[in-house]
């Protein structure tokens, strides 16, 4: 059975000649935008999360040193304030 | 849609390309809707099943196999949704009279007379088609109306190509018999002879 058979057979040709139908414009718009939203959300979700790049120094040691310096600075400020007030 | 076109569309769909979705949507929306409408014969239900078919495509877009062929894939989903829905039905209407009052795509008929005659013929064919069993109706629609190959149609229906050929032959005979019962067959034969 192929397309020629359909054309040669009056019954199948009658089915082939039946009109097609479509949904309303409004329905089409709504359905299309819903699918677009899902498709975009899915592709965003499937995008691999970019890991923090750089060497271990940049990722771990650098922030740790900055944090230690901040703590030392804060301790020194508190110590000097206490000395100023005679505590 | 040729296999190369399918392949490139599938690649773009897998990447979440909305333009690729629009291409598929515009090409298959009327075909799927007409198929579903002729199967379920209820406009609102056909619209719901059509929406669900598109949602399935979107949900599975990322996992489509590269060699997926769009038409058989979509018709398989639509057909399976129909059969899932049908399991819940207790009775089935024989004919939906509002079927022809929808949004037919423009047909290039040559004259108003031909248009009227064709409409009458179409109505009779639609009516005869709607009285067939769903198994017969679906193979006739997939092969004759949608132009699927017997192999693709068999895959859509979940049967072997040989079983599909037998079913198609029986469906064709059943439809011819239904049409013989109406004066339409004379018109049909006359119009085909010319």
Tab-separated table of C-alpha atoms in Angstrom:
chain	number	residue	atom	x	y	z
A	1	UNK	CA	0.000	0.000	0.000
A	2	UNK	CA	1.434	3.334	-0.975
A	3	UNK	CA	0.244	6.767	-1.974
A	4	UNK	CA	-0.632	5.551	-5.493
A	5	UNK	CA	-2.849	2.838	-4.075
A	6	UNK	CA	-4.726	5.503	-2.135
A	7	UNK	CA	-5.200	7.529	-5.306
A	8	UNK	CA	-6.364	4.482	-7.280
A	9	UNK	CA	-8.803	3.309	-4.655
A	10	UNK	CA	-11.989	5.414	-4.579
A	11	UNK	CA	-12.680	4.682	-0.910
A	12	UNK	CA	-9.195	5.570	0.272
A	13	UNK	CA	-9.115	8.562	-2.072
A	14	UNK	CA	-12.326	9.819	-0.477
A	15	UNK	CA	-10.683	9.656	2.952
A	16	UNK	CA	-7.558	11.361	1.637
A	17	UNK	CA	-9.731	14.193	0.306
A	18	UNK	CA	-11.406	14.844	3.657
A	19	UNK	CA	-10.729	18.328	4.992
A	20	UNK	CA	-8.369	18.951	7.833
A	21	UNK	CA	-9.364	20.867	10.934
A	22	UNK	CA	-7.609	23.204	13.254
A	23	UNK	CA	-8.013	24.575	16.737
A	24	UNK	CA	-8.857	28.228	17.272
A	25	UNK	CA	-6.225	30.961	17.123
A	26	UNK	CA	-6.661	31.649	20.809
A	27	UNK	CA	-6.181	28.009	21.701
A	28	UNK	CA	-3.110	27.838	19.470
A	29	UNK	CA	-1.549	30.889	21.128
A	30	UNK	CA	-2.180	29.575	24.624
A	31	UNK	CA	-0.902	26.092	23.873
A	32	UNK	CA	2.172	27.358	22.045
A	33	UNK	CA	3.187	29.787	24.787
A	34	UNK	CA	2.720	27.118	27.458
A	35	UNK	CA	4.967	24.730	25.555
A	36	UNK	CA	7.552	27.470	24.941
A	37	UNK	CA	7.661	28.255	28.644
A	38	UNK	CA	8.135	24.595	29.545
A	39	UNK	CA	10.766	24.095	26.884
A	40	UNK	CA	12.732	27.137	28.032
A	41	UNK	CA	12.427	26.216	31.701
A	42	UNK	CA	13.630	22.711	30.915
A	43	UNK	CA	16.588	23.889	28.868
A	44	UNK	CA	17.549	26.345	31.654
A	45	UNK	CA	17.297	23.582	34.216
A	46	UNK	CA	19.320	21.183	32.078
A	47	UNK	CA	22.108	23.697	31.590
A	48	UNK	CA	24.986	22.450	33.754
A	49	UNK	CA	25.742	24.667	36.717
A	50	UNK	CA	29.032	26.488	36.167
A	51	UNK	CA	31.336	25.435	38.977
A	52	UNK	CA	33.509	28.007	40.665
A	53	UNK	CA	36.585	27.934	38.566
A	54	UNK	CA	40.178	28.626	39.571
A	55	UNK	CA	42.971	27.082	41.570
A	56	UNK	CA	42.575	25.801	45.159
A	57	UNK	CA	44.294	28.992	46.354
A	58	UNK	CA	41.560	31.122	44.789
A	59	UNK	CA	38.749	28.907	45.958
A	60	UNK	CA	39.878	27.991	49.517
A	61	UNK	CA	43.142	29.457	50.775
A	62	UNK	CA	42.573	33.032	49.584
A	63	UNK	CA	39.184	33.491	51.293
A	64	UNK	CA	40.505	31.754	54.419
A	65	UNK	CA	43.457	34.187	54.667
A	66	UNK	CA	41.158	37.194	54.148
A	67	UNK	CA	38.810	35.880	56.846
A	68	UNK	CA	41.722	35.305	59.258
A	69	UNK	CA	43.015	38.829	58.634
A	70	UNK	CA	39.514	40.254	59.294
A	71	UNK	CA	39.237	38.307	62.560
A	72	UNK	CA	42.703	39.480	63.682
A	73	UNK	CA	41.854	43.073	62.815
A	74	UNK	CA	38.576	42.864	64.760
A	75	UNK	CA	40.324	41.341	67.788
A	76	UNK	CA	42.970	44.098	67.710
A	77	UNK	CA	40.266	46.821	67.487
A	78	UNK	CA	38.463	45.334	70.472
A	79	UNK	CA	41.736	44.970	72.423
A	80	UNK	CA	42.693	48.630	71.816
A	81	UNK	CA	39.208	49.850	72.685
A	82	UNK	CA	39.347	47.885	75.936
A	83	UNK	CA	42.806	49.373	76.717
A	84	UNK	CA	41.533	52.899	75.980
A	85	UNK	CA	38.707	52.538	78.489
A	86	UNK	CA	41.040	50.928	81.024
A	87	UNK	CA	39.360	47.553	80.958
B	1	UNK	CA	9.021	15.858	6.482
B	2	UNK	CA	12.143	14.070	5.202
B	3	UNK	CA	14.447	12.053	7.495
B	4	UNK	CA	17.221	14.683	7.300
B	5	UNK	CA	14.741	17.396	8.219
B	6	UNK	CA	13.516	15.241	11.089
B	7	UNK	CA	17.067	14.667	12.277
B	8	UNK	CA	17.934	18.359	12.373
B	9	UNK	CA	14.629	19.196	14.065
B	10	UNK	CA	15.225	16.533	16.698
B	11	UNK	CA	18.699	17.925	17.401
B	12	UNK	CA	17.222	21.402	17.851
B	13	UNK	CA	14.332	20.127	19.959
B	14	UNK	CA	16.765	18.318	22.224
B	15	UNK	CA	18.538	21.634	22.740
B	16	UNK	CA	15.247	23.295	23.723
B	17	UNK	CA	14.962	25.405	20.549
B	18	UNK	CA	11.514	27.032	20.538
B	19	UNK	CA	11.732	27.788	16.802
B	20	UNK	CA	12.136	24.068	16.128
B	21	UNK	CA	9.101	23.433	18.297
B	22	UNK	CA	7.142	26.011	16.288
B	23	UNK	CA	8.059	24.283	13.036
B	24	UNK	CA	6.804	20.946	14.328
B	25	UNK	CA	3.766	22.562	15.926
B	26	UNK	CA	2.710	24.373	12.755
B	27	UNK	CA	3.282	21.344	10.541
B	28	UNK	CA	1.464	18.806	12.684
B	29	UNK	CA	-1.154	20.712	14.697
B	30	UNK	CA	-3.961	20.488	12.091
B	31	UNK	CA	-3.097	16.906	11.183
B	32	UNK	CA	-3.042	15.722	14.779
B	33	UNK	CA	-6.177	17.643	15.655
B	34	UNK	CA	-8.100	16.256	12.660
B	35	UNK	CA	-6.923	12.742	13.534
B	36	UNK	CA	-7.904	13.092	17.185
B	37	UNK	CA	-11.197	14.750	16.317
B	38	UNK	CA	-12.157	11.911	14.007
B	39	UNK	CA	-11.193	9.411	16.687
B	40	UNK	CA	-12.846	10.977	19.743
B	41	UNK	CA	-15.555	12.994	17.921
B	42	UNK	CA	-15.676	15.553	20.705
B	43	UNK	CA	-14.041	18.874	20.036
B	44	UNK	CA	-13.082	19.763	23.591
B	45	UNK	CA	-11.675	16.311	24.248
B	46	UNK	CA	-9.718	16.397	20.987
B	47	UNK	CA	-8.264	19.759	22.050
B	48	UNK	CA	-7.281	18.368	25.447
B	49	UNK	CA	-5.587	15.345	23.899
B	50	UNK	CA	-3.826	17.576	21.392
B	51	UNK	CA	-2.490	19.766	24.203
B	52	UNK	CA	-1.304	16.705	26.080
B	53	UNK	CA	0.455	15.446	22.941
B	54	UNK	CA	2.435	18.704	22.722
B	55	UNK	CA	3.237	18.612	26.415
B	56	UNK	CA	4.577	15.088	26.018
B	57	UNK	CA	6.781	16.285	23.172
B	58	UNK	CA	8.134	19.123	25.309
B	59	UNK	CA	8.689	16.861	28.314
B	60	UNK	CA	10.511	14.258	26.237
B	61	UNK	CA	12.303	16.668	23.905
B	62	UNK	CA	15.623	16.378	25.732
B	63	UNK	CA	15.566	12.588	25.638
B	64	UNK	CA	14.448	12.064	22.034
B	65	UNK	CA	16.681	9.643	20.187
B	66	UNK	CA	18.607	11.287	17.339
B	67	UNK	CA	16.925	8.993	14.794
B	68	UNK	CA	13.409	9.782	16.040
B	69	UNK	CA	10.947	10.405	13.229
B	70	UNK	CA	8.580	13.146	14.194
B	71	UNK	CA	5.343	12.086	12.460
B	72	UNK	CA	5.187	8.498	13.744
B	73	UNK	CA	6.295	9.683	17.204
B	74	UNK	CA	3.538	12.296	17.452
B	75	UNK	CA	0.820	10.045	16.037
B	76	UNK	CA	1.859	7.267	18.425
B	77	UNK	CA	1.521	9.615	21.400
B	78	UNK	CA	-1.819	10.980	20.167
B	79	UNK	CA	-3.152	7.506	19.454
B	80	UNK	CA	-2.032	6.152	22.849
B	81	UNK	CA	-3.659	9.111	24.588
B	82	UNK	CA	-6.872	8.372	22.723
B	83	UNK	CA	-6.854	4.729	23.789
B	84	UNK	CA	-6.050	5.641	27.403
B	85	UNK	CA	-8.927	8.095	27.377
B	86	UNK	CA	-11.246	5.611	25.708
B	87	UNK	CA	-10.779	3.064	28.454
B	88	UNK	CA	-12.754	5.378	30.695
B	89	UNK	CA	-15.706	5.633	28.357
B	90	UNK	CA	-18.828	3.638	28.934
B	91	UNK	CA	-20.642	4.537	25.771
B	92	UNK	CA	-19.576	6.126	22.545
B	93	UNK	CA	-21.524	8.556	20.445
B	94	UNK	CA	-21.988	7.428	16.887
B	95	UNK	CA	-21.513	10.788	15.239
B	96	UNK	CA	-20.711	14.314	16.261
B	97	UNK	CA	-22.850	16.597	14.118
B	98	UNK	CA	-20.703	19.608	14.956
B	99	UNK	CA	-17.653	17.978	13.413
B	100	UNK	CA	-17.989	19.904	10.179
B	101	UNK	CA	-18.667	23.216	11.872
B	102	UNK	CA	-15.103	23.712	12.988
B	103	UNK	CA	-12.257	25.504	11.256
B	104	UNK	CA	-11.644	23.615	8.042
B	105	UNK	CA	-8.458	24.521	6.281
B	106	UNK	CA	-9.114	26.246	2.959
B	107	UNK	CA	-9.540	23.696	0.182
B	108	UNK	CA	-8.727	24.672	-3.420
B	109	UNK	CA	-12.095	23.693	-4.845
B	110	UNK	CA	-12.768	25.084	-8.309
B	111	UNK	CA	-16.333	26.348	-7.921
B	112	UNK	CA	-19.126	26.827	-5.382
B	113	UNK	CA	-21.058	23.980	-7.003
B	114	UNK	CA	-18.121	21.618	-6.649
B	115	UNK	CA	-17.674	22.851	-3.123
B	116	UNK	CA	-21.284	22.048	-2.243
B	117	UNK	CA	-21.114	18.626	-3.890
B	118	UNK	CA	-17.828	17.848	-2.212
B	119	UNK	CA	-19.149	18.951	1.142
B	120	UNK	CA	-22.070	16.578	0.775
B	121	UNK	CA	-19.741	13.759	-0.174
B	122	UNK	CA	-17.370	14.606	2.667
B	123	UNK	CA	-20.233	14.594	5.118
B	124	UNK	CA	-21.292	11.148	3.998
B	125	UNK	CA	-17.739	9.805	4.158
B	126	UNK	CA	-17.270	11.364	7.600
B	127	UNK	CA	-20.505	9.789	8.767
B	128	UNK	CA	-19.589	6.353	7.406
B	129	UNK	CA	-16.102	6.643	8.892
B	130	UNK	CA	-17.491	7.552	12.278
B	131	UNK	CA	-19.556	4.346	12.400
B	132	UNK	CA	-16.488	2.129	11.970
B	133	UNK	CA	-14.691	0.589	14.919
B	134	UNK	CA	-11.826	2.731	16.256
B	135	UNK	CA	-9.298	0.105	15.146
B	136	UNK	CA	-10.548	0.331	11.571
B	137	UNK	CA	-10.917	4.091	11.708
B	138	UNK	CA	-7.396	4.691	12.917
B	139	UNK	CA	-5.700	2.599	10.225
B	140	UNK	CA	-7.748	4.267	7.483
B	141	UNK	CA	-6.917	7.716	8.816
B	142	UNK	CA	-3.226	7.019	9.347
B	143	UNK	CA	-2.701	5.474	5.914
B	144	UNK	CA	-5.166	7.260	3.639
B	145	UNK	CA	-5.524	10.638	5.325
B	146	UNK	CA	-2.132	11.164	6.957
B	147	UNK	CA	-0.066	9.327	4.349
B	148	UNK	CA	1.942	7.241	6.809
B	149	UNK	CA	3.680	4.203	5.356
B	150	UNK	CA	2.275	0.818	6.438
B	151	UNK	CA	5.444	0.238	8.489
B	152	UNK	CA	5.053	3.566	10.296
B	153	UNK	CA	1.322	3.085	10.765
B	154	UNK	CA	1.932	-0.396	12.138
B	155	UNK	CA	4.440	1.026	14.618
B	156	UNK	CA	1.941	3.701	15.640
B	157	UNK	CA	-0.764	1.071	16.225
B	158	UNK	CA	1.630	-1.346	17.920
B	159	UNK	CA	1.034	-4.195	15.454
B	160	UNK	CA	3.063	-5.890	12.737
B	161	UNK	CA	2.978	-4.507	9.178
B	162	UNK	CA	1.281	-7.703	8.019
B	163	UNK	CA	-1.432	-7.365	10.658
B	164	UNK	CA	-1.859	-3.753	9.627
B	165	UNK	CA	-2.341	-4.710	5.976
B	166	UNK	CA	-5.028	-7.187	6.949
B	167	UNK	CA	-6.700	-4.651	9.210
B	168	UNK	CA	-6.562	-2.012	6.495
B	169	UNK	CA	-8.128	-4.368	4.000
B	170	UNK	CA	-10.962	-5.198	6.400
B	171	UNK	CA	-11.412	-1.526	7.309
B	172	UNK	CA	-11.569	-0.523	3.673
B	173	UNK	CA	-14.161	-3.216	2.974
B	174	UNK	CA	-16.217	-2.135	5.994
B	175	UNK	CA	-16.162	1.497	4.891
B	176	UNK	CA	-17.071	0.580	1.316
B	177	UNK	CA	-20.006	-1.404	2.652
B	178	UNK	CA	-21.159	1.524	4.802
B	179	UNK	CA	-20.909	3.814	1.807
B	180	UNK	CA	-22.796	1.302	-0.352
B	181	UNK	CA	-25.666	1.625	2.069
B	182	UNK	CA	-25.971	5.313	1.194
B	183	UNK	CA	-26.447	7.077	-2.130
B	184	UNK	CA	-22.994	8.562	-1.620
B	185	UNK	CA	-21.315	5.592	-3.196
B	186	UNK	CA	-22.849	6.391	-6.557
B	187	UNK	CA	-21.519	9.931	-6.328
B	188	UNK	CA	-18.183	8.600	-5.145
B	189	UNK	CA	-17.828	6.105	-7.969
B	190	UNK	CA	-19.002	8.628	-10.544
B	191	UNK	CA	-16.582	11.289	-9.344
B	192	UNK	CA	-13.717	8.800	-9.276
B	193	UNK	CA	-14.497	7.540	-12.774
B	194	UNK	CA	-14.217	11.045	-14.251
